[in-house]
Amino acid sequence: MCAMSTEIIDEDFNAVPSMLLKRMARYRVTRADSCINCGLCESLCPYGVHRRVEGHVKMLPPADAKCIGPTCSSNTFYCVKACPTQSLLVSPNPVFASMGDPRWTPDMIIATWKQAETGQPLPLDHYAQHANSGGGFDRISIQIPAAKGSFRPEEISTAIDLNHRKYGPRVKIDIPVYGGGMSFGSVSKRTMLAKAIAATKWNTFTCTGEGGYPDMLIPYKDHVITQIATGLFGVREETIKRARIVEFKYAQGAKPGLGGHLLYEKNTPEVAKMREAVPYTSLFSPFPFHSVYSVEDHKKHLDWINAVNPKALLSVKVSTPNDVEMVAVGSYYAGANIVHLDGGYGGTGAAPEIAKKNIAQPIEYAIPKVHRFLEKEGIREDVTLICSGGMRTAMDIAKAICLGADGVVIGTAEMVAMGCVRCANCESGRGCPRGIATTDKELELQNEIPSQAKRLCNLYQSWQMQWKELLHRLDMKDIAELRGRTDLLRYNGTPGRML
Ligand code: SF4
Ligand code: SF4
């Protein structure tokens, strides 16, 4: 393992310098030139918005992020009213309001940044656990019992097994989450490396995506899944041999019926070399695998990997067609250890809205359907059911497990933790203005690998504390006890209706 990785993995986290929260606040507090620096606002505001450094005459610029906004006007300490020179103004920040979308509201983005910077959990009923999409996980809530008794987090397990079969390697991860495939080309090498470091630190996994396996990930190989997708970009025997898990990507929930695509500007010479392609040409992966038209063909695929690397677990990533439960059973009998259902709420800005919204069934329907069918077939305890596609928060992940999943794969939540503002520019031109989903050398430089890795680790820590608190309130000791507990869920669309 390289020196930098060892240092980072051994370090204590939770101390990421705030780069985003400082600049992005819900409210804007402005102090006019008429301020006489009397210091009254500093003594009044209990949230620390106003500050003057000892020995200095002038007040510091207001710390907007700490301000609770115009609702403060009912308080006796409201600085705007008290200021003797009427120099203060508190107003909504238009930049904040312009961020995100109904699935990733500005509040949810800011809350995720806060978790990434502090590692602290959100309250289980925090308003940012839900967004405004009007569907999907926003329409489901968990009945959370009141806090009780003494809470001993060290006695509660959030670990899950990724191999439920009686034979084969035992692979256990400490949290019910791993990072999804984002290829080199779709994201920067820095992003890939930060994900791999965080996966190693938290004993979980990240995935190469379909753009090949950059050498800099080799020190983290025990926590990197090799993905094989329809374009077979960068697929080599050595990358299959080094993996503990090999994932076949048959389809993506955000683009069912379509292969991946990388537009020409992001296909730099370095990316093209990895993919054995021509630089600055658009790369479209076919759909489907043209070698697989039956479950027998699928079995041959898995047998091929098994022959190359008999020690690897086999994961099969599919979208959620109407007969997804038959696909899951077929994959199990073909030899898959992990059946990975990918729903349509996820995807980067590269995923076309028309595909996301109109093809395949919603993931919250697909999970219980597959879970129950596997039970009926008597093979549920031999399959690891993983799902992905739009799980944004610790509570979304808990809901997915209640619906019947063993664990969850995340993508967008990781990007947001690293500083994504959900501008949907991932695929355009030079790519991500935040330097995350880009191969542009200048844009990439905005992000330091150690601090991006720490942000991810902090997010995982924050989530783990939330799951442990939830399990404690439910009198559970292991996250596996949550699986299939749809009785704990409520459908918010029709009041009182249970799933
Ligand atoms: S109370 Fe008004 S005048 Fe006094 S320091 Fe604050 S903003 Fe300036
Ligand atoms: S371009 Fe960057 S900031 Fe914008 S949505 Fe994509 S990853 Fe997020």
Short mmCIF file of C-alpha atoms and ligand atoms in Angstrom, two decimals:
data_model
loop_
_atom_site.label_atom_id
_atom_site.label_comp_id
_atom_site.label_asym_id
_atom_site.label_seq_id
_atom_site.Cartn_x
_atom_site.Cartn_y
_atom_site.Cartn_z
CA MET A 1 0.00 0.00 0.00
CA CYS A 2 1.45 3.42 -0.87
CA ALA A 3 2.63 5.71 1.95
CA MET A 4 -0.13 8.26 1.45
CA SER A 5 -2.86 5.64 1.69
CA THR A 6 -1.49 4.18 4.92
CA GLU A 7 -1.32 7.62 6.48
CA ILE A 8 -4.84 8.49 5.47
CA ILE A 9 -6.30 5.17 6.53
CA ASP A 10 -4.62 5.39 9.94
CA GLU A 11 -5.73 8.96 10.57
CA ASP A 12 -8.63 9.96 12.78
CA PHE A 13 -11.24 11.69 10.74
CA ASN A 14 -14.00 14.20 11.53
CA ALA A 15 -11.81 17.21 10.93
CA VAL A 16 -12.41 18.21 7.34
CA PRO A 17 -11.92 21.91 6.75
CA SER A 18 -15.27 23.42 5.81
CA MET A 19 -15.01 24.39 2.17
CA LEU A 20 -18.65 24.33 1.21
CA LEU A 21 -20.82 25.11 4.19
CA LYS A 22 -19.04 28.38 4.75
CA ARG A 23 -20.01 29.55 1.31
CA MET A 24 -23.46 28.08 0.97
CA ALA A 25 -25.95 29.19 3.55
CA ARG A 26 -29.73 29.13 3.54
CA TYR A 27 -29.80 32.80 4.54
CA ARG A 28 -27.65 35.73 3.71
CA VAL A 29 -26.73 38.14 6.50
CA THR A 30 -25.37 41.45 5.29
CA ARG A 31 -23.84 44.23 7.35
CA ALA A 32 -23.88 47.68 5.75
CA ASP A 33 -21.06 50.23 5.85
CA SER A 34 -23.15 52.22 8.33
CA CYS A 35 -22.12 49.69 11.04
CA ILE A 36 -20.29 51.42 13.89
CA ASN A 37 -18.83 48.14 15.20
CA CYS A 38 -20.47 48.52 18.58
CA GLY A 39 -20.50 44.73 19.07
CA LEU A 40 -24.13 44.57 20.25
CA CYS A 41 -25.11 41.91 17.68
CA GLU A 42 -22.24 39.69 18.84
CA SER A 43 -23.48 39.80 22.40
CA LEU A 44 -27.09 39.17 21.35
CA CYS A 45 -26.91 36.36 18.79
CA PRO A 46 -26.71 32.96 20.56
CA TYR A 47 -25.76 31.17 17.31
CA GLY A 48 -22.45 32.97 16.84
CA VAL A 49 -23.28 34.67 13.54
CA HIS A 50 -21.55 37.91 14.55
CA ARG A 51 -17.99 37.95 15.81
CA ARG A 52 -15.21 40.38 16.43
CA VAL A 53 -11.71 39.10 17.02
CA GLU A 54 -10.24 40.28 20.31
CA GLY A 55 -8.22 43.45 19.80
CA HIS A 56 -9.77 44.22 16.41
CA VAL A 57 -12.00 47.20 15.78
CA LYS A 58 -14.03 45.81 12.90
CA MET A 59 -16.57 43.00 13.07
CA LEU A 60 -15.83 39.87 10.99
CA PRO A 61 -18.12 39.18 8.03
CA PRO A 62 -21.29 37.46 9.33
CA ALA A 63 -21.20 33.63 9.48
CA ASP A 64 -24.38 33.25 7.40
CA ALA A 65 -24.48 29.47 7.70
CA LYS A 66 -25.24 29.75 11.42
CA CYS A 67 -28.18 32.14 11.00
CA ILE A 68 -31.68 30.68 11.58
CA GLY A 69 -33.26 33.24 9.23
CA PRO A 70 -36.24 35.59 9.42
CA THR A 71 -38.07 33.36 11.94
CA CYS A 72 -35.62 34.83 14.46
CA SER A 73 -37.61 38.08 14.32
CA SER A 74 -39.84 36.81 17.15
CA ASN A 75 -36.82 36.52 19.47
CA THR A 76 -35.74 39.26 21.83
CA PHE A 77 -32.18 38.80 20.59
CA TYR A 78 -33.05 39.44 16.90
CA CYS A 79 -30.01 41.41 15.77
CA VAL A 80 -31.70 43.16 12.85
CA LYS A 81 -34.18 44.88 15.16
CA ALA A 82 -31.63 45.64 17.86
CA CYS A 83 -28.91 47.18 15.69
CA PRO A 84 -28.71 50.90 16.59
CA THR A 85 -27.77 51.88 13.03
CA GLN A 86 -30.12 49.49 11.15
CA SER A 87 -27.08 48.05 9.42
CA LEU A 88 -28.17 44.41 9.33
CA LEU A 89 -30.30 42.55 6.84
CA VAL A 90 -31.28 38.87 6.90
CA SER A 91 -32.71 37.50 3.64
CA PRO A 92 -33.02 34.20 1.77
CA ASN A 93 -29.88 33.30 -0.17
CA PRO A 94 -30.84 33.01 -3.87
CA VAL A 95 -27.84 30.77 -4.58
CA PHE A 96 -29.07 28.28 -1.99
CA ALA A 97 -32.55 28.24 -3.51
CA SER A 98 -31.12 27.58 -6.97
CA MET A 99 -29.31 24.40 -5.91
CA GLY A 100 -30.46 20.85 -6.50
CA ASP A 101 -33.81 19.55 -7.61
CA PRO A 102 -36.93 18.02 -6.04
CA ARG A 103 -35.11 14.75 -5.29
CA TRP A 104 -32.06 16.46 -3.87
CA THR A 105 -33.32 19.62 -2.27
CA PRO A 106 -30.90 22.32 -1.11
CA ASP A 107 -31.64 21.28 2.49
CA MET A 108 -30.70 17.68 1.74
CA ILE A 109 -27.50 18.75 -0.01
CA ILE A 110 -26.47 21.04 2.85
CA ALA A 111 -27.30 18.37 5.45
CA THR A 112 -25.14 15.84 3.55
CA TRP A 113 -22.26 18.34 3.40
CA LYS A 114 -22.58 18.89 7.11
CA GLN A 115 -22.40 15.14 7.76
CA ALA A 116 -19.39 14.91 5.43
CA GLU A 117 -17.60 17.71 7.27
CA THR A 118 -18.38 16.70 10.83
CA GLY A 119 -19.17 12.98 10.86
CA GLN A 120 -22.04 13.81 13.21
CA PRO A 121 -25.43 12.10 12.74
CA LEU A 122 -28.62 13.91 11.82
CA PRO A 123 -31.61 13.44 14.11
CA LEU A 124 -33.65 10.49 12.78
CA ASP A 125 -36.62 12.75 12.08
CA HIS A 126 -34.56 15.60 10.57
CA TYR A 127 -36.43 17.43 7.80
CA ALA A 128 -33.58 16.79 5.34
CA GLN A 129 -34.19 13.01 5.47
CA HIS A 130 -37.00 13.69 2.97
CA ALA A 131 -37.10 15.71 -0.23
CA ASN A 132 -39.92 17.00 -2.44
CA SER A 133 -40.05 14.48 -5.26
CA GLY A 134 -43.57 13.41 -4.26
CA GLY A 135 -42.71 9.76 -4.95
CA GLY A 136 -40.26 6.95 -4.27
CA PHE A 137 -38.63 6.99 -0.86
CA ASP A 138 -40.10 10.43 -0.18
CA ARG A 139 -43.51 8.76 0.07
CA ILE A 140 -42.38 6.17 2.58
CA SER A 141 -41.50 6.83 6.19
CA ILE A 142 -40.27 4.64 9.01
CA GLN A 143 -42.21 4.57 12.25
CA ILE A 144 -39.50 5.60 14.70
CA PRO A 145 -40.20 4.70 18.34
CA ALA A 146 -39.29 7.25 21.02
CA ALA A 147 -35.79 7.20 22.51
CA LYS A 148 -35.45 4.94 25.53
CA GLY A 149 -33.03 3.23 27.94
CA SER A 150 -29.29 3.36 27.69
CA PHE A 151 -27.88 3.35 24.19
CA ARG A 152 -24.72 1.27 23.72
CA PRO A 153 -23.74 1.69 20.06
CA GLU A 154 -20.82 -0.73 20.41
CA GLU A 155 -23.31 -3.57 21.01
CA ILE A 156 -25.19 -2.95 17.75
CA SER A 157 -23.93 -4.35 14.44
CA THR A 158 -24.41 -2.72 11.05
CA ALA A 159 -22.27 -5.31 9.24
CA ILE A 160 -23.63 -7.49 6.44
CA ASP A 161 -22.39 -10.62 4.66
CA LEU A 162 -22.06 -10.36 0.90
CA ASN A 163 -21.97 -14.12 0.37
CA HIS A 164 -25.05 -15.90 1.69
CA ARG A 165 -24.26 -19.18 -0.01
CA LYS A 166 -22.93 -21.99 2.13
CA TYR A 167 -19.71 -22.19 0.11
CA GLY A 168 -17.23 -19.69 -1.31
CA PRO A 169 -15.26 -16.87 0.30
CA ARG A 170 -16.74 -15.08 3.30
CA VAL A 171 -16.91 -11.34 2.63
CA LYS A 172 -18.36 -9.13 5.33
CA ILE A 173 -18.61 -5.34 5.19
CA ASP A 174 -18.97 -3.12 8.26
CA ILE A 175 -21.86 -1.04 6.94
CA PRO A 176 -24.77 -2.10 4.73
CA VAL A 177 -23.50 0.13 1.94
CA TYR A 178 -20.87 0.16 -0.75
CA GLY A 179 -19.94 2.59 -3.48
CA GLY A 180 -21.31 2.13 -6.97
CA GLY A 181 -19.41 1.95 -10.23
CA MET A 182 -18.34 5.30 -11.61
CA SER A 183 -15.92 4.81 -14.44
CA PHE A 184 -12.64 6.57 -15.05
CA GLY A 185 -13.78 9.06 -17.65
CA SER A 186 -17.13 9.71 -16.08
CA VAL A 187 -15.34 10.78 -12.88
CA SER A 188 -11.79 11.88 -12.17
CA LYS A 189 -9.03 9.62 -10.89
CA ARG A 190 -9.05 11.70 -7.71
CA THR A 191 -12.71 10.86 -7.16
CA MET A 192 -12.04 7.17 -7.75
CA LEU A 193 -9.10 7.19 -5.37
CA ALA A 194 -11.00 9.01 -2.62
CA LYS A 195 -13.78 6.41 -2.90
CA ALA A 196 -11.28 3.55 -2.69
CA ILE A 197 -9.56 5.01 0.38
CA ALA A 198 -12.90 5.52 2.15
CA ALA A 199 -14.00 1.98 1.24
CA THR A 200 -10.78 0.59 2.71
CA LYS A 201 -11.09 2.66 5.88
CA TRP A 202 -14.67 1.48 6.41
CA ASN A 203 -14.11 -2.12 5.31
CA THR A 204 -16.55 -1.88 2.47
CA PHE A 205 -16.19 -1.61 -1.34
CA THR A 206 -16.12 0.75 -4.25
CA CYS A 207 -16.47 -0.31 -7.88
CA THR A 208 -14.40 0.50 -10.97
CA GLY A 209 -17.38 1.16 -13.21
CA GLU A 210 -16.96 0.25 -16.83
CA GLY A 211 -13.92 2.32 -17.80
CA GLY A 212 -11.15 -0.03 -16.70
CA TYR A 213 -9.07 -0.39 -13.54
CA PRO A 214 -6.53 2.45 -13.07
CA ASP A 215 -3.28 1.22 -11.49
CA MET A 216 -3.50 3.69 -8.63
CA LEU A 217 -6.42 1.64 -7.25
CA ILE A 218 -4.29 -1.50 -6.93
CA PRO A 219 -3.20 -0.75 -3.31
CA TYR A 220 -6.91 -0.85 -2.40
CA LYS A 221 -7.74 -3.93 -4.47
CA ASP A 222 -9.29 -5.79 -1.54
CA HIS A 223 -12.00 -3.13 -1.49
CA VAL A 224 -12.46 -2.53 -5.22
CA ILE A 225 -15.05 -4.41 -7.29
CA THR A 226 -14.09 -5.01 -10.91
CA GLN A 227 -17.03 -4.25 -13.16
CA ILE A 228 -17.58 -5.87 -16.53
CA ALA A 229 -20.09 -4.00 -18.66
CA THR A 230 -21.32 -4.36 -22.21
CA GLY A 231 -18.58 -2.20 -23.75
CA LEU A 232 -15.91 -4.46 -22.15
CA PHE A 233 -13.75 -1.34 -21.86
CA GLY A 234 -10.47 -2.11 -20.11
CA VAL A 235 -11.58 -5.63 -19.15
CA ARG A 236 -8.45 -7.71 -18.64
CA GLU A 237 -7.70 -11.02 -17.03
CA GLU A 238 -5.49 -9.40 -14.39
CA THR A 239 -8.23 -6.99 -13.30
CA ILE A 240 -10.62 -9.92 -12.87
CA LYS A 241 -8.01 -11.94 -11.00
CA ARG A 242 -7.26 -9.23 -8.44
CA ALA A 243 -10.88 -8.62 -7.39
CA ARG A 244 -12.74 -10.13 -4.44
CA ILE A 245 -16.00 -9.28 -6.20
CA VAL A 246 -16.63 -9.12 -9.94
CA GLU A 247 -19.78 -7.34 -11.07
CA PHE A 248 -21.50 -7.93 -14.38
CA LYS A 249 -23.45 -4.85 -15.30
CA TYR A 250 -26.31 -5.98 -17.49
CA ALA A 251 -28.26 -2.75 -17.16
CA GLN A 252 -28.40 0.52 -15.26
CA GLY A 253 -31.57 1.67 -13.55
CA ALA A 254 -31.05 5.24 -14.71
CA LYS A 255 -30.59 4.12 -18.31
CA PRO A 256 -32.41 0.82 -18.81
CA GLY A 257 -32.36 -0.23 -22.44
CA LEU A 258 -29.37 2.03 -23.06
CA GLY A 259 -25.68 1.39 -22.64
CA GLY A 260 -23.33 3.77 -20.86
CA HIS A 261 -22.01 6.70 -22.83
CA LEU A 262 -19.02 8.95 -22.51
CA LEU A 263 -19.08 12.00 -24.72
CA TYR A 264 -15.97 12.88 -26.69
CA GLU A 265 -14.72 15.78 -24.58
CA LYS A 266 -14.27 13.57 -21.51
CA ASN A 267 -12.54 10.85 -23.49
CA THR A 268 -9.04 12.27 -23.02
CA PRO A 269 -5.95 10.39 -24.23
CA GLU A 270 -5.51 8.93 -20.72
CA VAL A 271 -9.12 7.71 -20.58
CA ALA A 272 -8.93 6.39 -24.14
CA LYS A 273 -5.74 4.46 -23.36
CA MET A 274 -7.43 2.75 -20.43
CA ARG A 275 -10.44 1.89 -22.60
CA GLU A 276 -8.36 0.93 -25.64
CA ALA A 277 -10.29 3.48 -27.66
CA VAL A 278 -9.57 6.50 -29.87
CA PRO A 279 -9.21 9.76 -27.88
CA TYR A 280 -11.88 12.41 -28.23
CA THR A 281 -14.45 10.09 -29.78
CA SER A 282 -17.77 9.50 -28.01
CA LEU A 283 -17.94 6.02 -26.52
CA PHE A 284 -21.29 4.25 -26.41
CA SER A 285 -21.60 0.87 -24.75
CA PRO A 286 -24.05 -1.44 -26.48
CA PHE A 287 -27.21 -2.72 -24.84
CA PRO A 288 -27.50 -5.56 -23.98
CA PHE A 289 -24.48 -7.89 -23.85
CA HIS A 290 -24.73 -9.29 -27.34
CA SER A 291 -23.46 -12.61 -26.07
CA VAL A 292 -26.33 -13.09 -23.61
CA TYR A 293 -29.89 -13.83 -24.71
CA SER A 294 -30.83 -16.57 -22.26
CA VAL A 295 -30.18 -17.69 -18.72
CA GLU A 296 -27.84 -20.35 -20.17
CA ASP A 297 -25.77 -17.60 -21.84
CA HIS A 298 -25.78 -15.75 -18.53
CA LYS A 299 -24.47 -18.83 -16.75
CA LYS A 300 -21.64 -19.09 -19.30
CA HIS A 301 -20.71 -15.51 -18.43
CA LEU A 302 -20.51 -16.26 -14.73
CA ASP A 303 -18.68 -19.55 -15.39
CA TRP A 304 -16.08 -17.60 -17.36
CA ILE A 305 -15.33 -15.37 -14.36
CA ASN A 306 -15.39 -18.34 -12.04
CA ALA A 307 -12.78 -20.04 -14.20
CA VAL A 308 -10.55 -16.95 -14.25
CA ASN A 309 -10.93 -16.16 -10.55
CA PRO A 310 -12.66 -18.88 -8.52
CA LYS A 311 -12.18 -16.85 -5.34
CA ALA A 312 -14.30 -13.90 -6.48
CA LEU A 313 -17.91 -13.37 -5.49
CA LEU A 314 -20.15 -12.81 -8.49
CA SER A 315 -22.49 -9.87 -8.58
CA VAL A 316 -25.11 -9.30 -11.25
CA LYS A 317 -26.40 -5.77 -11.70
CA VAL A 318 -29.73 -5.45 -13.46
CA SER A 319 -32.41 -2.81 -13.78
CA THR A 320 -35.99 -3.43 -12.67
CA PRO A 321 -38.09 -4.80 -15.56
CA ASN A 322 -41.56 -6.19 -14.82
CA ASP A 323 -40.20 -9.71 -14.51
CA VAL A 324 -37.26 -8.69 -12.32
CA GLU A 325 -38.02 -11.47 -9.81
CA MET A 326 -37.49 -14.09 -12.55
CA VAL A 327 -34.21 -12.39 -13.46
CA ALA A 328 -33.11 -12.63 -9.82
CA VAL A 329 -33.93 -16.33 -9.58
CA GLY A 330 -32.19 -17.01 -12.90
CA SER A 331 -29.09 -15.17 -11.73
CA TYR A 332 -29.02 -17.17 -8.53
CA TYR A 333 -29.16 -20.49 -10.37
CA ALA A 334 -26.53 -19.24 -12.83
CA GLY A 335 -24.17 -18.81 -9.86
CA ALA A 336 -24.51 -15.21 -8.71
CA ASN A 337 -23.81 -14.44 -5.06
CA ILE A 338 -25.14 -10.89 -5.23
CA VAL A 339 -28.23 -9.81 -7.12
CA HIS A 340 -27.98 -6.06 -7.51
CA LEU A 341 -31.21 -4.28 -8.49
CA ASP A 342 -30.67 -0.80 -9.86
CA GLY A 343 -33.67 1.53 -9.86
CA GLY A 344 -34.25 4.66 -11.85
CA TYR A 345 -33.99 7.48 -9.31
CA GLY A 346 -30.20 7.59 -9.34
CA GLY A 347 -27.65 8.32 -12.03
CA THR A 348 -25.52 11.34 -12.67
CA GLY A 349 -26.49 14.26 -14.87
CA ALA A 350 -25.53 11.97 -17.78
CA ALA A 351 -28.71 9.87 -17.37
CA PRO A 352 -31.50 11.09 -19.68
CA GLU A 353 -34.67 12.05 -17.79
CA ILE A 354 -36.89 10.26 -20.30
CA ALA A 355 -35.16 6.95 -19.56
CA LYS A 356 -35.11 7.48 -15.80
CA LYS A 357 -38.79 8.27 -15.58
CA ASN A 358 -40.41 6.03 -18.17
CA ILE A 359 -38.66 2.67 -18.29
CA ALA A 360 -38.71 -0.12 -15.67
CA GLN A 361 -40.54 -0.21 -12.35
CA PRO A 362 -39.73 1.94 -9.32
CA ILE A 363 -37.14 0.40 -7.04
CA GLU A 364 -39.46 0.54 -3.99
CA TYR A 365 -41.78 -1.89 -5.82
CA ALA A 366 -39.01 -4.09 -7.18
CA ILE A 367 -37.26 -4.76 -3.85
CA PRO A 368 -40.20 -6.36 -1.96
CA LYS A 369 -41.30 -8.16 -5.10
CA VAL A 370 -37.91 -9.84 -5.49
CA HIS A 371 -37.45 -10.40 -1.74
CA ARG A 372 -40.80 -12.21 -1.43
CA PHE A 373 -40.33 -14.21 -4.61
CA LEU A 374 -36.92 -15.43 -3.44
CA GLU A 375 -38.55 -16.43 -0.14
CA LYS A 376 -41.30 -18.29 -2.00
CA GLU A 377 -38.68 -20.10 -4.05
CA GLY A 378 -36.89 -21.11 -0.84
CA ILE A 379 -33.62 -19.44 -1.83
CA ARG A 380 -33.83 -16.08 -0.05
CA GLU A 381 -31.21 -17.05 2.55
CA ASP A 382 -28.73 -17.98 -0.21
CA VAL A 383 -28.92 -14.68 -2.09
CA THR A 384 -27.50 -11.30 -1.15
CA LEU A 385 -30.00 -8.75 -2.42
CA ILE A 386 -28.44 -5.36 -2.97
CA CYS A 387 -30.28 -2.38 -4.38
CA SER A 388 -29.38 1.03 -5.67
CA GLY A 389 -30.87 3.95 -7.52
CA GLY A 390 -31.66 7.02 -5.51
CA MET A 391 -31.00 6.11 -1.88
CA ARG A 392 -29.79 9.43 -0.54
CA THR A 393 -29.78 9.26 3.24
CA ALA A 394 -29.32 6.85 6.15
CA MET A 395 -33.09 6.65 6.44
CA ASP A 396 -33.56 5.87 2.71
CA ILE A 397 -31.12 2.99 3.17
CA ALA A 398 -33.00 1.77 6.25
CA LYS A 399 -36.25 1.90 4.23
CA ALA A 400 -34.68 -0.16 1.43
CA ILE A 401 -33.64 -2.79 3.98
CA CYS A 402 -37.13 -2.78 5.52
CA LEU A 403 -38.46 -3.42 2.01
CA GLY A 404 -36.33 -6.56 1.76
CA ALA A 405 -32.80 -5.62 0.64
CA ASP A 406 -29.71 -6.79 2.50
CA GLY A 407 -27.80 -3.66 1.63
CA VAL A 408 -27.52 -0.72 -0.69
CA VAL A 409 -25.15 0.69 -3.29
CA ILE A 410 -24.81 4.46 -3.38
CA GLY A 411 -23.47 6.88 -5.95
CA THR A 412 -25.01 10.33 -5.90
CA ALA A 413 -24.86 10.59 -2.10
CA GLU A 414 -21.09 10.05 -2.35
CA MET A 415 -20.81 12.75 -5.00
CA VAL A 416 -22.82 15.17 -2.88
CA ALA A 417 -20.65 14.39 0.14
CA MET A 418 -17.65 15.28 -2.01
CA GLY A 419 -19.19 18.62 -2.97
CA CYS A 420 -21.63 17.96 -5.84
CA VAL A 421 -24.28 20.68 -6.15
CA ARG A 422 -26.59 18.61 -8.44
CA CYS A 423 -26.15 20.95 -11.39
CA ALA A 424 -26.52 18.00 -13.86
CA ASN A 425 -23.52 19.13 -15.87
CA CYS A 426 -21.66 15.85 -15.46
CA GLU A 427 -21.70 14.95 -19.13
CA SER A 428 -21.46 18.35 -20.76
CA GLY A 429 -18.29 19.81 -22.16
CA ARG A 430 -15.40 19.61 -19.72
CA GLY A 431 -17.73 18.06 -17.17
CA CYS A 432 -18.30 18.83 -13.53
CA PRO A 433 -17.60 22.40 -12.40
CA ARG A 434 -16.85 20.99 -8.93
CA GLY A 435 -14.09 18.78 -10.33
CA ILE A 436 -15.74 15.49 -9.33
CA ALA A 437 -17.28 14.09 -12.53
CA THR A 438 -14.67 15.31 -14.97
CA THR A 439 -11.39 14.38 -16.59
CA ASP A 440 -10.36 17.99 -16.99
CA LYS A 441 -6.99 18.45 -15.30
CA GLU A 442 -7.70 21.99 -14.10
CA LEU A 443 -11.17 21.28 -12.73
CA GLU A 444 -9.91 18.17 -10.93
CA LEU A 445 -7.38 20.22 -9.00
CA GLN A 446 -10.12 21.77 -6.88
CA ASN A 447 -10.27 18.58 -4.84
CA GLU A 448 -7.66 17.13 -2.52
CA ILE A 449 -7.83 13.34 -2.34
CA PRO A 450 -7.36 13.05 1.46
CA SER A 451 -10.07 15.56 2.22
CA GLN A 452 -12.50 13.95 -0.27
CA ALA A 453 -11.81 10.55 1.32
CA LYS A 454 -12.42 12.00 4.77
CA ARG A 455 -15.70 13.52 3.65
CA LEU A 456 -16.88 10.08 2.52
CA CYS A 457 -15.70 8.44 5.72
CA ASN A 458 -17.50 11.06 7.77
CA LEU A 459 -20.70 10.46 5.84
CA TYR A 460 -20.46 6.72 6.55
CA GLN A 461 -19.78 7.39 10.22
CA SER A 462 -22.73 9.73 10.49
CA TRP A 463 -25.00 7.20 8.78
CA GLN A 464 -23.76 4.35 10.96
CA MET A 465 -24.62 6.31 14.09
CA GLN A 466 -28.11 6.96 12.73
CA TRP A 467 -28.68 3.27 11.92
CA LYS A 468 -27.47 2.27 15.37
CA GLU A 469 -29.81 4.73 17.01
CA LEU A 470 -32.71 3.47 14.90
CA LEU A 471 -31.92 -0.16 15.73
CA HIS A 472 -31.65 0.70 19.41
CA ARG A 473 -35.08 2.33 19.36
CA LEU A 474 -36.47 -0.75 17.62
CA ASP A 475 -34.88 -3.09 20.20
CA MET A 476 -32.66 -4.65 17.55
CA LYS A 477 -28.98 -5.58 17.80
CA ASP A 478 -28.22 -6.27 14.15
CA ILE A 479 -29.17 -4.49 10.96
CA ALA A 480 -30.08 -7.86 9.43
CA GLU A 481 -33.11 -7.88 11.79
CA LEU A 482 -34.49 -4.92 9.84
CA ARG A 483 -34.66 -6.86 6.57
CA GLY A 484 -38.17 -7.28 5.22
CA ARG A 485 -39.82 -5.40 8.11
CA THR A 486 -42.35 -3.60 5.92
CA ASP A 487 -44.59 -3.42 9.01
CA LEU A 488 -42.33 -0.58 10.21
CA LEU A 489 -43.03 1.48 7.09
CA ARG A 490 -45.85 3.85 6.29
CA TYR A 491 -46.90 4.99 2.86
CA ASN A 492 -47.29 8.75 3.03
CA GLY A 493 -49.41 9.02 -0.11
CA THR A 494 -52.59 7.81 1.61
CA PRO A 495 -52.58 8.54 5.34
CA GLY A 496 -52.45 5.43 7.53
CA ARG A 497 -52.03 2.99 4.68
CA MET A 498 -49.39 0.35 5.34
CA LEU A 499 -47.19 -1.12 2.64
S1 SF4 B 1 -25.28 45.81 16.20
FE1 SF4 B 1 -25.30 46.87 14.21
S2 SF4 B 1 -23.85 48.54 14.48
FE2 SF4 B 1 -23.47 47.14 16.14
S3 SF4 B 1 -21.84 45.78 15.36
FE3 SF4 B 1 -23.77 44.77 14.92
S4 SF4 B 1 -24.25 45.42 12.83
FE4 SF4 B 1 -22.69 46.86 13.62
S1 SF4 B 2 -21.45 18.15 -12.76
FE1 SF4 B 2 -20.50 17.83 -10.74
S2 SF4 B 2 -21.61 19.19 -9.35
FE2 SF4 B 2 -22.84 18.99 -11.22
S3 SF4 B 2 -24.25 17.25 -10.82
FE3 SF4 B 2 -22.45 16.39 -11.84
S4 SF4 B 2 -21.09 15.75 -10.15
FE4 SF4 B 2 -22.60 17.18 -9.30
#
